[in-house]
Coordinates of C-alpha atoms in Angstrom, one line a residue:
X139 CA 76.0 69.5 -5.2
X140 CA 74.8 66.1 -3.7
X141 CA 77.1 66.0 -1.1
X142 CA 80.2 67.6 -0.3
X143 CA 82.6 64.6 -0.2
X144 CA 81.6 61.3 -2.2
X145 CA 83.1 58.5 -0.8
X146 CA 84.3 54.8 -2.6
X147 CA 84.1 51.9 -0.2
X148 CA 82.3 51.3 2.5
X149 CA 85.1 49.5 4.7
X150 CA 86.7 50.8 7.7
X151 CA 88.2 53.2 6.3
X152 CA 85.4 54.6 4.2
X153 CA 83.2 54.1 7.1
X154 CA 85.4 56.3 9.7
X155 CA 85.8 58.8 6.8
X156 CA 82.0 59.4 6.5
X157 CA 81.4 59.6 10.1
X158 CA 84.0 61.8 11.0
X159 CA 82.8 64.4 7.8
X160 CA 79.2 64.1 9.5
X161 CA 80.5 64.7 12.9
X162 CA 82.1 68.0 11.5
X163 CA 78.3 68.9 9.8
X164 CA 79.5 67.9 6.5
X165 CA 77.4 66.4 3.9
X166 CA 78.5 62.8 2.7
X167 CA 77.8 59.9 0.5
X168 CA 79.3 56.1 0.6
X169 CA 78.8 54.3 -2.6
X170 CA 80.4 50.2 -2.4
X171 CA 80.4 47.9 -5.7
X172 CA 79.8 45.2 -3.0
X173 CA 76.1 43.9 -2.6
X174 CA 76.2 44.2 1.4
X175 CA 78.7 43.8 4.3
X176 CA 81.2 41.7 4.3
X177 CA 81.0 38.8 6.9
X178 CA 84.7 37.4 6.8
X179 CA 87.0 38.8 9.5
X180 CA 90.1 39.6 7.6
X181 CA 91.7 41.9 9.8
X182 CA 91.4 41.1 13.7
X183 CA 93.3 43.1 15.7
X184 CA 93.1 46.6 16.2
X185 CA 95.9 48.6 18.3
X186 CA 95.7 51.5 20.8
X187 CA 95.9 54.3 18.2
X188 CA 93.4 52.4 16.7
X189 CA 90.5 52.1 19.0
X190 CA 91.1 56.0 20.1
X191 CA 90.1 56.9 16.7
X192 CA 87.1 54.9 17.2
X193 CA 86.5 56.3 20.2
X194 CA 86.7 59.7 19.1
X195 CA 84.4 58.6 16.4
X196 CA 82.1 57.5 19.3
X197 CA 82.0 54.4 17.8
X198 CA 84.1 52.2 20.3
X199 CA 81.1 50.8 22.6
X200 CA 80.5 47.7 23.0
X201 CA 83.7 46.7 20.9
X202 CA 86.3 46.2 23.8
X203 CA 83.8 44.1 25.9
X204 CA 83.2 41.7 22.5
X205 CA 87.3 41.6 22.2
X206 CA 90.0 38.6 23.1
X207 CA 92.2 40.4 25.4
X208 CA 95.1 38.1 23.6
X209 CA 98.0 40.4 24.2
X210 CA 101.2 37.8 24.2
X211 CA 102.7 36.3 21.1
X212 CA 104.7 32.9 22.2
X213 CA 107.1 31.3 19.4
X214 CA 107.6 27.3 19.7
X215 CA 110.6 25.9 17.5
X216 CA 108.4 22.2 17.8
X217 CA 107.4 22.1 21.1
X218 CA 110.0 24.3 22.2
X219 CA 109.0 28.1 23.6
X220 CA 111.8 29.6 21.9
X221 CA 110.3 33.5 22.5
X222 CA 107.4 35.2 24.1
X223 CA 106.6 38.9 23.7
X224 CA 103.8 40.4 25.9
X225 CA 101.8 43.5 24.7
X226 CA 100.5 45.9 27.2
X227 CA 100.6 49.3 27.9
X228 CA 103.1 51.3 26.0
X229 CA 103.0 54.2 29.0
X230 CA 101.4 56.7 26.9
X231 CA 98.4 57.3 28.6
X232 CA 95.8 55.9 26.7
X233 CA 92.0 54.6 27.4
X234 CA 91.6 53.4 24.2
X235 CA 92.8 49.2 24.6
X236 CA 94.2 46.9 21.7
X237 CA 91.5 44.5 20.7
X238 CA 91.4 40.9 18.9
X239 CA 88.2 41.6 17.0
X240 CA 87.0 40.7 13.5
X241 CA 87.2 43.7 11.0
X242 CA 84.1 42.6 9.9
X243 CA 82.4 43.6 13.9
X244 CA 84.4 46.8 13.3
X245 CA 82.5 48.1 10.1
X246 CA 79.1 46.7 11.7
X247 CA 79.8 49.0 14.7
X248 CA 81.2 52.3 12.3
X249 CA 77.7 51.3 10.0
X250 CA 75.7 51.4 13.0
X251 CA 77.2 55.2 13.9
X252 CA 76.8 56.3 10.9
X253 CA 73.3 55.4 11.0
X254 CA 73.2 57.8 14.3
X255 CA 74.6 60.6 12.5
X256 CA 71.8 60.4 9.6
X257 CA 74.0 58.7 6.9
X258 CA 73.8 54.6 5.3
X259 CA 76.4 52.7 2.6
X260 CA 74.9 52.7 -0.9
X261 CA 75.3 48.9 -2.2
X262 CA 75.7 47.5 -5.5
X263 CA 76.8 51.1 -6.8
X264 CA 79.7 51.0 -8.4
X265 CA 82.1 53.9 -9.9
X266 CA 82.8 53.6 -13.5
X267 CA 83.9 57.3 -14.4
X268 CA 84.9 60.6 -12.8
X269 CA 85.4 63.9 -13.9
X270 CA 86.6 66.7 -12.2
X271 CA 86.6 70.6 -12.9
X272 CA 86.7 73.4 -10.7
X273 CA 84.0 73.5 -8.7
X274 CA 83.9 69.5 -8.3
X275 CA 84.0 66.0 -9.3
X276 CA 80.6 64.3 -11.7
X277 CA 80.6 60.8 -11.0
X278 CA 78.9 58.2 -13.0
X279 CA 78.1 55.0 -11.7
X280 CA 77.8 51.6 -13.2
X281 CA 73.7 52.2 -13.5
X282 CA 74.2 55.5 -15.3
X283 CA 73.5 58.1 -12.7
X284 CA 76.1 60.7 -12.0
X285 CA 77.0 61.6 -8.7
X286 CA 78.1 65.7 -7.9
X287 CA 80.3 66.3 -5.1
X288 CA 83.1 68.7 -4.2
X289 CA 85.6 66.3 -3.6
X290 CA 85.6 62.2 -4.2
X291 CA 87.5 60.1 -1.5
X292 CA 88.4 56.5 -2.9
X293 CA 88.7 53.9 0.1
X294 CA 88.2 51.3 -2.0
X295 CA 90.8 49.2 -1.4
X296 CA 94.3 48.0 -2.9
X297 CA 92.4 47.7 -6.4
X298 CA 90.9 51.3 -6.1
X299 CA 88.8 52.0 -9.6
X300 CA 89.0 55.9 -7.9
X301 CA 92.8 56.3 -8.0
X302 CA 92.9 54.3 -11.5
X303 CA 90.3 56.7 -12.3
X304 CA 92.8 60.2 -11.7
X305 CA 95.6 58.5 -12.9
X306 CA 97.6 57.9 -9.5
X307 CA 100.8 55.0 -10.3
X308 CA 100.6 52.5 -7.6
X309 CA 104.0 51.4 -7.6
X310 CA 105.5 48.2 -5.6
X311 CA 107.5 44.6 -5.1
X312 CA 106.2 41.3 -4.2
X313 CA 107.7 40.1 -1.2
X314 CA 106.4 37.2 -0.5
X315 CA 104.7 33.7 -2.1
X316 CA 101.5 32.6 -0.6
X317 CA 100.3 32.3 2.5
X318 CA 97.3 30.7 3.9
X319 CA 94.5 32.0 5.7
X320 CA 92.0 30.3 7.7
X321 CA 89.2 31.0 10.4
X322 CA 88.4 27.9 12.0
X323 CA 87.1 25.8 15.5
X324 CA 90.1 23.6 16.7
X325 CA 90.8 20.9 18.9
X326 CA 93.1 21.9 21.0
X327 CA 94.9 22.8 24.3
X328 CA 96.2 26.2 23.3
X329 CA 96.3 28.9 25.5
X330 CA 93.5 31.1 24.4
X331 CA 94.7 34.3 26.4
X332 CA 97.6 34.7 23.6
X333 CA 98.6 34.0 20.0
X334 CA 101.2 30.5 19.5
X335 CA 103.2 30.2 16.1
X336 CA 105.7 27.9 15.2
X337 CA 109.0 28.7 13.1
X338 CA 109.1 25.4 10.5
X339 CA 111.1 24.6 7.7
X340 CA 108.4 24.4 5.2
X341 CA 106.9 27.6 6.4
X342 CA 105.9 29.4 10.1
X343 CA 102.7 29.1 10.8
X344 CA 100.4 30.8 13.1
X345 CA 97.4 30.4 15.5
X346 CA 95.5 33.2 17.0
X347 CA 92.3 33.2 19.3
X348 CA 89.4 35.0 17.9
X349 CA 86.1 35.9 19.6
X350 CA 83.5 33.2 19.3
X351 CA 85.9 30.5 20.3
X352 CA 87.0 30.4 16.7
X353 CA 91.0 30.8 15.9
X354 CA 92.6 32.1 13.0
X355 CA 95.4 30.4 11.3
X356 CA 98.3 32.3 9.0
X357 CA 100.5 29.8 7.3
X358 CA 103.4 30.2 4.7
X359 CA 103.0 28.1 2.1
X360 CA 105.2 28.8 -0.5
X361 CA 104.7 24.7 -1.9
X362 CA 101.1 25.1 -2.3
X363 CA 100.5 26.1 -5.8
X364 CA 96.9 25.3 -6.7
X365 CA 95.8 27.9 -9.2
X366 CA 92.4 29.6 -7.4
X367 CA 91.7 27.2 -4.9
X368 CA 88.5 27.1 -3.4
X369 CA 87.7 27.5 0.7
X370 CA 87.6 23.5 0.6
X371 CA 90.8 23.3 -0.4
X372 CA 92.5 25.5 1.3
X373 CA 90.8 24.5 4.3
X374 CA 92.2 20.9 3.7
X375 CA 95.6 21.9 3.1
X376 CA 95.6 23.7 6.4
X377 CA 94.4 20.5 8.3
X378 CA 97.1 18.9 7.1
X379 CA 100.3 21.0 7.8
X380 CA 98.5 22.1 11.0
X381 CA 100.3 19.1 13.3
X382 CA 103.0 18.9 10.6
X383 CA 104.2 22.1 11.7
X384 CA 103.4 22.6 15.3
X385 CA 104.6 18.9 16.0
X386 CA 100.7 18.0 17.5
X387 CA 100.4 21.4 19.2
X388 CA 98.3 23.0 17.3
X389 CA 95.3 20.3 18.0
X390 CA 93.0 19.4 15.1
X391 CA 90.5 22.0 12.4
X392 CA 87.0 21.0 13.0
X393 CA 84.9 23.6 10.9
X394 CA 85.9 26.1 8.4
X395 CA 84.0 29.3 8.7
X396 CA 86.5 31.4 6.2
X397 CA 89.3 30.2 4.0
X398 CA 91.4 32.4 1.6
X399 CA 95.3 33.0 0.1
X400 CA 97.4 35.7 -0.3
X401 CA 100.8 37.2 -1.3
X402 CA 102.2 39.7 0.1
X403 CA 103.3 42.8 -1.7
X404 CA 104.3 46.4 -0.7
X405 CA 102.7 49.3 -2.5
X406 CA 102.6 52.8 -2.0
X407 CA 100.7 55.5 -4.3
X408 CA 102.6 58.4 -6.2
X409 CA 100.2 61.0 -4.7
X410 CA 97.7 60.6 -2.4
X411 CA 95.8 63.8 -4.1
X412 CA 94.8 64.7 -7.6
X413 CA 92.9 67.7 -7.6
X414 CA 89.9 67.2 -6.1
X415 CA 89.8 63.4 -6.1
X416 CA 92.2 61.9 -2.7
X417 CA 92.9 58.4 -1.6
X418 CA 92.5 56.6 1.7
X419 CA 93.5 53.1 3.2
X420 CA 94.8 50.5 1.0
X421 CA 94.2 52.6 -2.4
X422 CA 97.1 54.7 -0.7
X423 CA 99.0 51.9 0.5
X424 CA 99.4 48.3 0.6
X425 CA 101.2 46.3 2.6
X426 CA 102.0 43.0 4.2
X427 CA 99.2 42.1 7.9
X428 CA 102.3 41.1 10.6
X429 CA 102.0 43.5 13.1
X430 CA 98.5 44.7 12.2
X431 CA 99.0 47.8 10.8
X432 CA 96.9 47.6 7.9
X433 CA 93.3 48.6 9.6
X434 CA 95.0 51.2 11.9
X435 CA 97.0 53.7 9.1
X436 CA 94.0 53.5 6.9
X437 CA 91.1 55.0 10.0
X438 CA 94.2 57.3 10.9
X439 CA 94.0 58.5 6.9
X440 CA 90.5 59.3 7.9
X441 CA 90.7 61.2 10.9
X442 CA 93.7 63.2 9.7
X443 CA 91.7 63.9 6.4
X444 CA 87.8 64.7 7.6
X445 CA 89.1 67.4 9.4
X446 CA 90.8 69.2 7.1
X447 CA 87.8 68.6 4.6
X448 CA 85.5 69.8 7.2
X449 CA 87.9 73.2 6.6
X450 CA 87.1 73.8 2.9
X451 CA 83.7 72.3 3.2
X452 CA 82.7 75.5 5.6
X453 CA 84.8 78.0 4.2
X454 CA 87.5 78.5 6.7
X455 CA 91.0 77.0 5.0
X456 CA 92.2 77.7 1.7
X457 CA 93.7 74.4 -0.8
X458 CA 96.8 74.3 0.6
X459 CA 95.3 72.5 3.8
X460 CA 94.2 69.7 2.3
X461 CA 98.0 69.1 0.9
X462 CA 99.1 68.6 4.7
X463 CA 96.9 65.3 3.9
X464 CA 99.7 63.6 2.5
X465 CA 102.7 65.4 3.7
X466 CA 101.3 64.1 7.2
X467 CA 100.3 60.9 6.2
X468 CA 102.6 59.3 3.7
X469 CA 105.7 59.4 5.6
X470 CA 104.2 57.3 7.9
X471 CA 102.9 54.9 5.5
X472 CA 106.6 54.8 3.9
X473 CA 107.5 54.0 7.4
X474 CA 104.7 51.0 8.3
X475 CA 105.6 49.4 5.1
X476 CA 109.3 49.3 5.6
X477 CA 108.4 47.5 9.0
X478 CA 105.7 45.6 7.7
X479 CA 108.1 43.9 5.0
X480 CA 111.2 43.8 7.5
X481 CA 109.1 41.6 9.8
X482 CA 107.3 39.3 6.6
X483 CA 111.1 39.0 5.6
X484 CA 112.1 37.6 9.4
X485 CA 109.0 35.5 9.4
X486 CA 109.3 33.4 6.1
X487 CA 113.2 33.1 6.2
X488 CA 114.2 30.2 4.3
X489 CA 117.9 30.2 4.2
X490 CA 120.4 28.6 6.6
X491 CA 122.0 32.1 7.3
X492 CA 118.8 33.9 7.5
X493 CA 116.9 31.7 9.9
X494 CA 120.3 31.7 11.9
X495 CA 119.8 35.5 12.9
X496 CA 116.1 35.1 13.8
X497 CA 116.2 32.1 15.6
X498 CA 119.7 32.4 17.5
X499 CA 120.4 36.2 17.3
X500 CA 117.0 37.9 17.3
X501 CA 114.3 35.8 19.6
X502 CA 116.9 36.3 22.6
X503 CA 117.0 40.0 22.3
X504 CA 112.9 40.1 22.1
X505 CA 113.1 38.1 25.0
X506 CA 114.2 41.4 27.0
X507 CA 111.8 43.6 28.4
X508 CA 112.6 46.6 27.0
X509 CA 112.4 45.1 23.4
X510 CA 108.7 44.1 24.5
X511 CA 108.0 47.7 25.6
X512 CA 109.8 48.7 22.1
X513 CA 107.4 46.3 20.1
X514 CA 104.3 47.4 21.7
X515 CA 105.2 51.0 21.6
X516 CA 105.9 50.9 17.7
X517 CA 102.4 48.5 16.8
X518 CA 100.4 50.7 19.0
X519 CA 101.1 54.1 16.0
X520 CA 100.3 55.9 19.9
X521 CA 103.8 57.3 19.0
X522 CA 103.0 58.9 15.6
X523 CA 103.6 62.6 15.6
X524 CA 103.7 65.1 13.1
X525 CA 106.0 68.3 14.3
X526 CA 108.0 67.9 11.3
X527 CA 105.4 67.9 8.9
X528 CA 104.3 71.6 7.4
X529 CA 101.9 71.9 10.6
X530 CA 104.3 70.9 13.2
X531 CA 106.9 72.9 15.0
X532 CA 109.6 72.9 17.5
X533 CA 110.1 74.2 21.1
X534 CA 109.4 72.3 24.4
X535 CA 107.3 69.2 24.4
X536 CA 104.7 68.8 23.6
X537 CA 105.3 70.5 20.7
X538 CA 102.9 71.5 17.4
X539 CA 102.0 67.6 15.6
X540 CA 102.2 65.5 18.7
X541 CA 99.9 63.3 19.8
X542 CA 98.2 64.7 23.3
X543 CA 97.5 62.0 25.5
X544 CA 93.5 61.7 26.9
X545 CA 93.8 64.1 29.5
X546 CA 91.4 64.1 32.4
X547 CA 89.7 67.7 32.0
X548 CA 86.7 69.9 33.2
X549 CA 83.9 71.7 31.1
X550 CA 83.8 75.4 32.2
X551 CA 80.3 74.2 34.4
X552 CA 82.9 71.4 36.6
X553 CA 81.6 68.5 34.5
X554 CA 84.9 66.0 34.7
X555 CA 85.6 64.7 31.6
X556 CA 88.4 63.4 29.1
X557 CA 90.0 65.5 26.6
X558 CA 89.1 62.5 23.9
X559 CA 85.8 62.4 24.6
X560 CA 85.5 66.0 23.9
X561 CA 87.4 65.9 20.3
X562 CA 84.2 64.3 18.7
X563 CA 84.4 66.3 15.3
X564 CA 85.7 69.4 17.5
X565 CA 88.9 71.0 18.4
X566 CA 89.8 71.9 21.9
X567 CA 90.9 74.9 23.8
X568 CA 92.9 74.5 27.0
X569 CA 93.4 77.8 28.4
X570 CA 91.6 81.0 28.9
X571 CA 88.4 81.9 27.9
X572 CA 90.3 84.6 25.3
X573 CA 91.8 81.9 23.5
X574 CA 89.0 80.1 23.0
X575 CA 86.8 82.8 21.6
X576 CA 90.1 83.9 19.3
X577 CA 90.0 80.0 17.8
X578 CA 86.2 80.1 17.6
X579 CA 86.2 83.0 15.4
X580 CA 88.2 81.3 13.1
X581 CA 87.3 77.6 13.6
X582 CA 83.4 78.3 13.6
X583 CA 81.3 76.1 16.1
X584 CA 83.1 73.0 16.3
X585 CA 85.1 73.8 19.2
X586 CA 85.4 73.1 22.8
X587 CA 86.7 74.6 25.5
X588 CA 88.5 72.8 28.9
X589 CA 90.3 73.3 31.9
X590 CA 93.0 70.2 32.7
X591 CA 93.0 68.8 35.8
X592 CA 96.8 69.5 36.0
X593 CA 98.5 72.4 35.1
X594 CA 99.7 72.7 31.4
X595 CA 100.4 75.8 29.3
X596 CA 97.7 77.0 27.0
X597 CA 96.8 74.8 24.0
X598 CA 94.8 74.2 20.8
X599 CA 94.2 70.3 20.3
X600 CA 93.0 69.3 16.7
X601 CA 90.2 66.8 16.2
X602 CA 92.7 64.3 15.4
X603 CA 93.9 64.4 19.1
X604 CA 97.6 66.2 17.9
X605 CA 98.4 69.6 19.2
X606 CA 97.7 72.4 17.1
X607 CA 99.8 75.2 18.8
X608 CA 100.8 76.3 22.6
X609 CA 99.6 79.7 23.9
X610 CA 97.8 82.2 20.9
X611 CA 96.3 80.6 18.5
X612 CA 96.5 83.1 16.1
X613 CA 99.7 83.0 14.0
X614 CA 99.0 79.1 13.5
X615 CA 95.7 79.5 12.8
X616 CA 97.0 82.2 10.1
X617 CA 99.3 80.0 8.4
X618 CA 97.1 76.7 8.6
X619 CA 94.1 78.1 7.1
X620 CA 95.5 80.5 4.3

């Protein structure tokens, strides 16, 4: 074998899969059909849930400090405020903050960590064939080489060669017409410490600050119908409609760094495993960008999957974990897309009777405080759990799948600590020293062990930061790793 897990696509996704794997002390390798990095921002904002992954990946530095702290969403009807929704903290104890940054910084910082754990993305090497069998998966790439791994991870995106490869449908709607997308300088007076949009009746548009002192602008644009246009033209059309629809507001574009068009259209794959060969991201799921969601399932594929990987690589789980993959992961992508269309519907309604219920029935309720807590609460995924999943469990809370906040904790020398910190391609014992030697035995290496600085029962925390089990570890254990 070359490497125990092959991955496709060197995005974020790909990039927190392959550092995760290394942090567990399995052997990885990241192939990309793209020549290098990409430069444009595409996504830019990354929630709570979010940058705790990265943290855990110890990949956050430097990150938050770069970000626009941009955390309030104002809606004008003209120059009307007609709603303004402020983000903050959803009271689930995080350290981890939601960032405006450009996807693009993202991957540099995730390339830069896997550089520290020994590993590097492998451009211009694209997959044209795989074949599995028992023991593994033979790729070949587009130069002729083969590739032998034990399992092949495509995170290559909504047009994933991997899952055409095994044969994974990919079914979906469109639910939208085009919208436009622009990273640009402005002239303007716009409140930098937030993002402004504008509800129109050729289109809403949007305008949100981005580090740099550039903006990003999201229109609707359901009239423009070039066929391919290029950056220029795009760019053009958004300098037009840009004091069209924010009556003035929205200043002038001065220079275009990044210009491109999209549709919007909801996708979800039949199986997010096939064999040996398992998808990631957005060759698992597609789905429209308000509310940022996008970025944030697809590193939460990741974590949930190196894990598990990690399992098999080292011989301590049978199969049957790695199907847990998808039976904790694609509800929740069945979930993100149903509120990811819902809020693309709301945003480009066209008809008398639909813009009637978002502008008269819907912006006064988001108005209320508790709706704001709501709103941040659900974007942040800090809410995510997985008791019902074949892991999970019931009893008193916290209970087996749910998400344990970052506790503060001691090592067994007094060291303080947080219980994140310590999840760094390990699990995590709070309790007795007997517990912790009963879920080393069985775990291997890879795990810590913690004292909380307040008093909670016994507990196993997975990598992934969800609890594992309360008390004895060993009748979970049993049934997890058969």
């Amino acid at each position: 074998m070359e490497a125990d897990v092959l991955i496709a696509g060197a995005g974020p996704v790909g990039l927190a899969l392959a550092c995760a794997l290394l942090q567990h002390g399995v052997s990885v390798r990241v192939i990309d059909k793209a020549p290098g990095p990409a430069t444009t921002s595409r996504a830019n904002f990354v929630h709570a849930r979010g940058s705790e992954v990265l943290d855990r990946l110890d990949a956050l530095t430097g990150l938050p400090e770069e970000s626009v702290r941009a955390m309030t969403i104002t809606t004008y009807a003209g120059d009307r405020p007609m709603m303004r929704i402020r983000f903050g903290d959803p009271g689930l104890h995080t350290a981890a903050p939601p960032m405006v940054i450009s996807q693009a910084r993202v991957e540099a910082r995730l390339r830069e960590r896997l550089a520290e754990l020994g590993g590097r993305p492998e451009w211009g090497r694209a997959l044209v064939a795989a074949d599995q069998d028992a023991g593994g998966v033979t790729a070949v790439l587009g130069d002729g080489r083969t590739v032998r791994s034990r399992w092949l991870v495509g995170c290559d995106g909504t047009g994933s060669t991997v899952r055409k490869l095994a044969g994974i449908g990919f079914p979906g709607v469109k639910v939208s017409e085009r919208f436009l997308l622009v990273d640009a300088t402005l002239d303007t007076t716009l409140d930098r410490s937030g993002t402004s949009g504008w509800v129109h009746p050729d289109g809403m548009l949007g305008a949100m600050p981005m580090p740099g002192g550039q903006w990003r602008l999201l229109a609707y644009d359901p009239a423009f119908t070039d066929d391919k246009p290029s950056q220029e033209r795009i760019a053009e059309r958004m300098r037009r409609i840009l004091p069209e629809r924010t009556g003035g507001q929205g200043g002038r574009l001065l220079e275009t760094s990044w210009a491109s068009l999209f549709s919007v259209h909801r996708r979800l794959a039949d199986t997010y495993r096939q064999g040996r060969i398992l998808l990631a991201g957005d060759a698992a799921h597609a789905h429209a960008p308000f509310g940022g969601q996008g970025m944030l399932t697809g590193i939460g594929d990741a974590e949930n999957l190196a894990w598990k990987l990690a399992l098999l690589a080292h011989g301590r789980a049978g199969e049957h974990l790695l199907d847990t993959y998808e039976a904790e992961r694609r509800p929740l992508a069945t979930q993100v897309l149903r509120g990811s269309t819902a809020a693309t519907k709301v945003n480009i309604a066209a008809r008398p009777a639909g813009r009637f219920l978002r502008d008269r029935v819907m912006v006064p309720v988001f108005n209320l405080p508790a709706l704001q807590r709501w709103a941040t609460y659900t974007t942040s995924q800090l809410w995510v759990s997985y008791r019902r999943g074949p892991l999970g469990g019931r009893g008193r809370r916290p209970r087996p799948g749910d998400r344990i906040p970052d506790l503060a904790c001691e090592r067994p020398d007094g060291t303080r600590t947080r219980l994140h910190a310590e999840l760094r391609g390990h699990w995590a014992v709070l309790g007795d020293r007997d517990l912790y030697e009963t879920a080393r035995r069985r775990l291997g290496e890879h795990v810590v062990h913690l004292r909380p600085a307040d008093a909670l029962p016994a507990m196993l925390v997975r990598p992934d930061a969800h609890l594992a089990c309360t008390g004895d570890p060993t009748r979970w254990l049993d049934g997890a790793l058969a």
